Tab-separated table of C-alpha atoms and ligand atoms in Angstrom:
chain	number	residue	atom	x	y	z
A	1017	UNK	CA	0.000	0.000	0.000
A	1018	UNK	CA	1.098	3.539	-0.832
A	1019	UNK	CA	-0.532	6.543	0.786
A	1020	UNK	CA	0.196	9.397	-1.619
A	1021	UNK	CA	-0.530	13.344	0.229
A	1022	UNK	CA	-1.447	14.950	-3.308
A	1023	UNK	CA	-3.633	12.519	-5.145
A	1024	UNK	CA	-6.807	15.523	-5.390
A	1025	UNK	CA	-5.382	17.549	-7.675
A	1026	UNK	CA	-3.499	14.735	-9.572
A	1027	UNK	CA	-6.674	14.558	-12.212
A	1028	UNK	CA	-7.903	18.278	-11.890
A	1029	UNK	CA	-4.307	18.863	-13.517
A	1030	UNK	CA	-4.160	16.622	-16.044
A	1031	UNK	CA	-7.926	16.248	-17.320
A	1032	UNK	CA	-7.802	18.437	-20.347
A	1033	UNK	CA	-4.629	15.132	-21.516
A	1034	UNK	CA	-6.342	12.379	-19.655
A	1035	UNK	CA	-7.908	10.853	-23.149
A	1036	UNK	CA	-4.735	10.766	-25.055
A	1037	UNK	CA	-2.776	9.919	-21.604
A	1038	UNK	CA	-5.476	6.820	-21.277
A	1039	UNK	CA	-5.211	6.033	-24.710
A	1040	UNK	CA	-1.512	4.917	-24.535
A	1041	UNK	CA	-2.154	3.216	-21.011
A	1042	UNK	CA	-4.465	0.907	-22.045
A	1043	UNK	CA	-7.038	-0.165	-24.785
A	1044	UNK	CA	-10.578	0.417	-25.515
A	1045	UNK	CA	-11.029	-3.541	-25.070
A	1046	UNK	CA	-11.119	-2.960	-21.236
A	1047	UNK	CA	-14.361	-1.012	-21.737
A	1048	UNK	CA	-15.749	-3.401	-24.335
A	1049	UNK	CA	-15.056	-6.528	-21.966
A	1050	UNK	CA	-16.234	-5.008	-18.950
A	1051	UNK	CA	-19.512	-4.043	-20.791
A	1052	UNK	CA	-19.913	-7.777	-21.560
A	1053	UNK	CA	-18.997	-9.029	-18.414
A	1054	UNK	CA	-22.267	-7.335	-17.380
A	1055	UNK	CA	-24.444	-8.122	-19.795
A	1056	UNK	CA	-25.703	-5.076	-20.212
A	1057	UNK	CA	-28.869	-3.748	-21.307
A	1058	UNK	CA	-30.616	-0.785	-22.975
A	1059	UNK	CA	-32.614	1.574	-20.642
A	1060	UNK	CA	-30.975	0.067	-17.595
A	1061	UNK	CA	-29.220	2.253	-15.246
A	1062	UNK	CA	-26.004	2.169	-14.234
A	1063	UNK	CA	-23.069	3.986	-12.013
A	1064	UNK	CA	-19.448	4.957	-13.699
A	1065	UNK	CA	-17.576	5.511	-10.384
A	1066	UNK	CA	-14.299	7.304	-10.794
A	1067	UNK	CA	-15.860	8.185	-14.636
A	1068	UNK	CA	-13.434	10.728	-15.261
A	1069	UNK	CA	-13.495	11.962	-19.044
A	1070	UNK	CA	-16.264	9.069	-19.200
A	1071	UNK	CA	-14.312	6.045	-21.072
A	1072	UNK	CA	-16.693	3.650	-19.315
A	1073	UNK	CA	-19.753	6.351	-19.327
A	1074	UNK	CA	-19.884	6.649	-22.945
A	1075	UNK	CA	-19.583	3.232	-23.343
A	1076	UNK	CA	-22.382	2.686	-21.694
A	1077	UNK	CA	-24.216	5.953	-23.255
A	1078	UNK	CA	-23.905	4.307	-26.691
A	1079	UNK	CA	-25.043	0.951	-25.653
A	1080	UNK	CA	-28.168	2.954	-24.428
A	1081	UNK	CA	-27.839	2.918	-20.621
A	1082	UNK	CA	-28.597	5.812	-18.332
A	1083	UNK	CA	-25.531	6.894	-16.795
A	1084	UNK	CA	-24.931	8.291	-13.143
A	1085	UNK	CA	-20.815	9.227	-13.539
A	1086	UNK	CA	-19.599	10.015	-10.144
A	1087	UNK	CA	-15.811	11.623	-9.794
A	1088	UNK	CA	-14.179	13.969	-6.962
A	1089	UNK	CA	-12.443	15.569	-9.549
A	1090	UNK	CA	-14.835	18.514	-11.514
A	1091	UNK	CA	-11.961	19.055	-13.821
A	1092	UNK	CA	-12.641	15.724	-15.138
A	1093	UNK	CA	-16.039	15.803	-15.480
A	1094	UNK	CA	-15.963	18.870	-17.014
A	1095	UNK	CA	-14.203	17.525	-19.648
A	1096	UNK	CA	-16.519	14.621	-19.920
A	1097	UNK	CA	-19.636	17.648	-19.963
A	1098	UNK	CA	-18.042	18.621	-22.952
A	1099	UNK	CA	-18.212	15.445	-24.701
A	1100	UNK	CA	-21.523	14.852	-24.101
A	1101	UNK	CA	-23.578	17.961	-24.398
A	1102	UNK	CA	-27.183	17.236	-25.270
A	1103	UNK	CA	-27.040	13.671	-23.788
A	1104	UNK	CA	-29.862	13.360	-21.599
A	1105	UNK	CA	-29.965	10.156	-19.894
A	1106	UNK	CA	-26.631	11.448	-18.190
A	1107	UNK	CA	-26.183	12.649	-14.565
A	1108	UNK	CA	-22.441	14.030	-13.724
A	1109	UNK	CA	-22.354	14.038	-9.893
A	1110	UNK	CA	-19.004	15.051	-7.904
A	1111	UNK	CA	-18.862	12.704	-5.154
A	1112	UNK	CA	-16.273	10.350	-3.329
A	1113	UNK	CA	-16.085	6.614	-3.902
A	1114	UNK	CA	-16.548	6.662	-0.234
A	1115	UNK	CA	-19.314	8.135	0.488
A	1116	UNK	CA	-21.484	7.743	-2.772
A	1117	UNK	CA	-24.000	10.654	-3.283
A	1118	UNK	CA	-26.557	8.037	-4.131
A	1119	UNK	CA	-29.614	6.472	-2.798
A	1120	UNK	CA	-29.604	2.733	-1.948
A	1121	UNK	CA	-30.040	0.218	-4.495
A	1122	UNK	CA	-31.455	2.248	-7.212
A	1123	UNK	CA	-28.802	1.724	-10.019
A	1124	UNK	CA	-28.501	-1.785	-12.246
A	1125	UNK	CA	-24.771	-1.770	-12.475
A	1126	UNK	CA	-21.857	-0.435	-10.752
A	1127	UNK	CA	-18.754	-0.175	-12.990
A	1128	UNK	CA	-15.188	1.182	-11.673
A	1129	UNK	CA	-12.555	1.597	-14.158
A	1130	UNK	CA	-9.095	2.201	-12.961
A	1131	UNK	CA	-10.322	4.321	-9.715
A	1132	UNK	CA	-10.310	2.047	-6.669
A	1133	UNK	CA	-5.765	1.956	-6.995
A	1134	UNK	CA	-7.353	5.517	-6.237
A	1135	UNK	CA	-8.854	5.420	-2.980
A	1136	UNK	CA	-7.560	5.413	0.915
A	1137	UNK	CA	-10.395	2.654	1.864
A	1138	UNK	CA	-11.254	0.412	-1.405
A	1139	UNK	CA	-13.310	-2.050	0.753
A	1140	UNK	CA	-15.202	0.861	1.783
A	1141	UNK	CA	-15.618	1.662	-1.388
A	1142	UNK	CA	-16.885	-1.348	-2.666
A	1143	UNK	CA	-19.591	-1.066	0.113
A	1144	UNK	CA	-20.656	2.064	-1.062
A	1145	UNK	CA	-20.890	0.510	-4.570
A	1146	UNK	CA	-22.746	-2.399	-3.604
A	1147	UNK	CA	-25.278	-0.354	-0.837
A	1148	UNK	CA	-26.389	1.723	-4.034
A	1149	UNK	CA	-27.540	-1.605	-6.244
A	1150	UNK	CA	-30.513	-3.211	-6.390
A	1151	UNK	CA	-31.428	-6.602	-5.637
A	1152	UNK	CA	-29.904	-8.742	-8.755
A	1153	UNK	CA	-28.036	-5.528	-9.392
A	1154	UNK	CA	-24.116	-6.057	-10.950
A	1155	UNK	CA	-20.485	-4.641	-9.652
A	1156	UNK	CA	-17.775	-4.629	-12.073
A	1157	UNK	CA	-14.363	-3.363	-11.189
A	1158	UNK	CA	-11.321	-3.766	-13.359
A	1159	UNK	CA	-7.731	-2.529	-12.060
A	1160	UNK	CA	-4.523	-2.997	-11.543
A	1161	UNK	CA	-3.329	-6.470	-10.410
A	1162	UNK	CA	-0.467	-6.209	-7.738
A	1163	UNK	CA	2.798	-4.879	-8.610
A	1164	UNK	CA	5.976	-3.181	-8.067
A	1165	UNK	CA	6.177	-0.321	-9.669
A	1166	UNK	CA	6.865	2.014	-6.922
A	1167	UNK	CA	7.297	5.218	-9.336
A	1168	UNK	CA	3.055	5.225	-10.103
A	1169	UNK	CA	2.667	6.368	-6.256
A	1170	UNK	CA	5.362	8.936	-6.541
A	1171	UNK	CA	4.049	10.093	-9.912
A	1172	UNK	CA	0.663	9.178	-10.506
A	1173	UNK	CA	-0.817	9.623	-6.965
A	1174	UNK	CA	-1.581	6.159	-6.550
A	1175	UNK	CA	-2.436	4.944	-3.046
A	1176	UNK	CA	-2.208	1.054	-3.746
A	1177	UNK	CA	0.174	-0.793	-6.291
A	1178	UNK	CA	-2.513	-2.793	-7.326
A	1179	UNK	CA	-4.749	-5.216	-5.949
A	1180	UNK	CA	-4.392	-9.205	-5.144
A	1181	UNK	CA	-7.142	-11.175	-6.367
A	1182	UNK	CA	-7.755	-12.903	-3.103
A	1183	UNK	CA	-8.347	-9.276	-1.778
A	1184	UNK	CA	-10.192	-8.373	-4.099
A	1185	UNK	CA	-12.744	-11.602	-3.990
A	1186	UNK	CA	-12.671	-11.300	0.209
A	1187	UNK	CA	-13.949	-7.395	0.017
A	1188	UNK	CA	-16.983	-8.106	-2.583
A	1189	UNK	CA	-17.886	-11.053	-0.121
A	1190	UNK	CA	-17.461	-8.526	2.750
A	1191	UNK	CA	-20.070	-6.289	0.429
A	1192	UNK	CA	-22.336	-9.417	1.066
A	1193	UNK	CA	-22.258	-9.792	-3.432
A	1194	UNK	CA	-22.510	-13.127	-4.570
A	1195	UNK	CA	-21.353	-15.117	-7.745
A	1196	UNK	CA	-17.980	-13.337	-7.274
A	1197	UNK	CA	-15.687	-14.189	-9.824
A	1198	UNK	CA	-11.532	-11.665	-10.418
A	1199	UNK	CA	-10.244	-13.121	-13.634
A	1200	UNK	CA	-7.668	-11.736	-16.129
A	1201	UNK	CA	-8.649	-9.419	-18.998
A	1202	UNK	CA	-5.520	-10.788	-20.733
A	1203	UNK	CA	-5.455	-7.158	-21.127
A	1204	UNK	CA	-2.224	-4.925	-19.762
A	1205	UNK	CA	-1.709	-1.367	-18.419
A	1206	UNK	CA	1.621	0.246	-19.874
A	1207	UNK	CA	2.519	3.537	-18.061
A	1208	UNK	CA	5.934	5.227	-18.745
A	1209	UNK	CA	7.934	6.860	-15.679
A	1210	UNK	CA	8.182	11.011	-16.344
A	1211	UNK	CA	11.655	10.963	-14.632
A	1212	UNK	CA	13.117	7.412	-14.523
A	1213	UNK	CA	13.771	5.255	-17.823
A	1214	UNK	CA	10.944	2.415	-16.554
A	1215	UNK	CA	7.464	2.230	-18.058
A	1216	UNK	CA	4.935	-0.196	-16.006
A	1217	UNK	CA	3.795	-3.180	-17.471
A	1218	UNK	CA	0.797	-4.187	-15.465
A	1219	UNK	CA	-1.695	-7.011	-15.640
A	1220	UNK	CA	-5.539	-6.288	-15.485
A	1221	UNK	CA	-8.093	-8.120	-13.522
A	1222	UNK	CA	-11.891	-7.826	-13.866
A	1223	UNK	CA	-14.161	-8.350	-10.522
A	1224	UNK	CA	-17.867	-9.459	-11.037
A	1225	UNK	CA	-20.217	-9.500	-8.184
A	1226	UNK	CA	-23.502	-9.560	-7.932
A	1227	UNK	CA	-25.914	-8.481	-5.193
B	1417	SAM	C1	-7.194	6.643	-13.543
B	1417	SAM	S1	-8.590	7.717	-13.611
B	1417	SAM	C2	-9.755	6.660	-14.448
B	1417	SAM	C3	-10.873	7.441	-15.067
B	1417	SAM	C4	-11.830	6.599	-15.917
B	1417	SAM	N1	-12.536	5.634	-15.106
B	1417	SAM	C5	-11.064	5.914	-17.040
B	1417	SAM	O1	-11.028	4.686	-17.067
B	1417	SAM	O2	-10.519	6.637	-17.895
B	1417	SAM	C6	-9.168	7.686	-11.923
B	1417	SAM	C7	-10.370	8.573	-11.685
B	1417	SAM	O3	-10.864	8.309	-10.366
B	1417	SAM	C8	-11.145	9.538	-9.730
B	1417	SAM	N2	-11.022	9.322	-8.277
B	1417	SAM	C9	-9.909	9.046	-7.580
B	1417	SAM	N3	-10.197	8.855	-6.283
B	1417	SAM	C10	-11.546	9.024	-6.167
B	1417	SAM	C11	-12.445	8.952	-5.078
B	1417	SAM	N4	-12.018	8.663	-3.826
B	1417	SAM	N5	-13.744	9.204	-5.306
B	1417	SAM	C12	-14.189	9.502	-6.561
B	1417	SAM	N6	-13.374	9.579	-7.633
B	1417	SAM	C13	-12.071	9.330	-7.446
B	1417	SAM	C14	-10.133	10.517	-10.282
B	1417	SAM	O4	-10.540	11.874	-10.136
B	1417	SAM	C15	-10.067	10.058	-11.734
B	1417	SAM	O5	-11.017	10.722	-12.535
């Protein structure tokens, strides 16, 4: 675990690059398969916690969802306002991962891409995400599997090097989900070092759960 002091303005910084920063980190198949692992469906509604610019979001926009897209940062979803002007069935909400600005079990699907590496308390987290599902509602959360690259704290404000699956499996249980599965993607995060010659080669891990 890494506790990083500056991680709030981290995003507000760099959300005007975060698309073409994301873009070389890793691929649009991480939305597509976490889309499927959900089965989604039209009209449903669903969270995007940590949204950010909204590469999950508008995702699930054009799959015709009903997004809630939660982030602390209002840089970011500023930039993800501007993407989707005259999109109705979205809701931009500045919140924490924490401490969800959201009723209970009122949304579909939870998704969180990339955002729990993120957060001081990710089991907490994950009980916010699964307190705001319905009954037969889904949680899918695709990250980082443990590593060792210490430079992403330093750099990147983030508070965990990854996850382990067996954490990750023991904290949806803890959220009382069922039907948990953390598999690979087979998909990889690649994130260069600003200062040292080392880019990150990371393994990602999808988490289904369902309450
Ligand atoms: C690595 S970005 C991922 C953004 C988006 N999900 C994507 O895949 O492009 C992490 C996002 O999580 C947000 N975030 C970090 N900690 C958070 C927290 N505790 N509560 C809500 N959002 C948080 C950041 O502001 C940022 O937009």
């Amino acid at each position: 675990m890494n506790k990083h002091q500056d991680g709030a303005g981290y995003f507000d910084k760099v959300a005007e690059q975060w698309d073409a920063m994301r873009r070389t980190y890793f691929s649009e198949r991480v939305c597509d398969l976490a889309l499927s692992e959900a089965q989604v469906q039209r009209r449903k509604l669903a969270a995007d916690v940590g949204a950010g610019t909204g590469f999950i979001t508008i995702g699930l926009i054009t799959q015709g969802l009903r997004v809630l897209a939660i982030d602390e940062s209002l840089p970011m979803l500023q930039v993800l306002r501007s993407k989707t002007l005259g999109v109705a069935d979205l809701c931009l909400c500045i919140g924490s991962a924490e401490r969800l600005p959201i009723r209970n079990c009122v949304v579909d699907y939870v998704f969180a891409n990339m955002c729990l590496h993120h957060v001081s308390h990710p089991a907490a987290a994950i009980e916010e995400m699964a307190r705001i599902l319905k009954r037969g509602g889904t949680l899918i959360i695709s990250d980082l599997d443990s590593h060792a690259f210490e430079f992403l704290a330093q750099e990147r404000t983030d508070r965990w090097l990854g996850f382990k699956k067996s954490d990750m499996r023991a904290w949806l249980a803890q959220a009382a989900l069922k039907d948990v599965t953390v598999s690979d993607t087979g998909e990889r995060a690649h994130v260069p070092s600003a200062s040292a010659d080392a880019c990150a080669d990371i393994s990602i891990f999808m988490a289904r759960g369902k309450k």
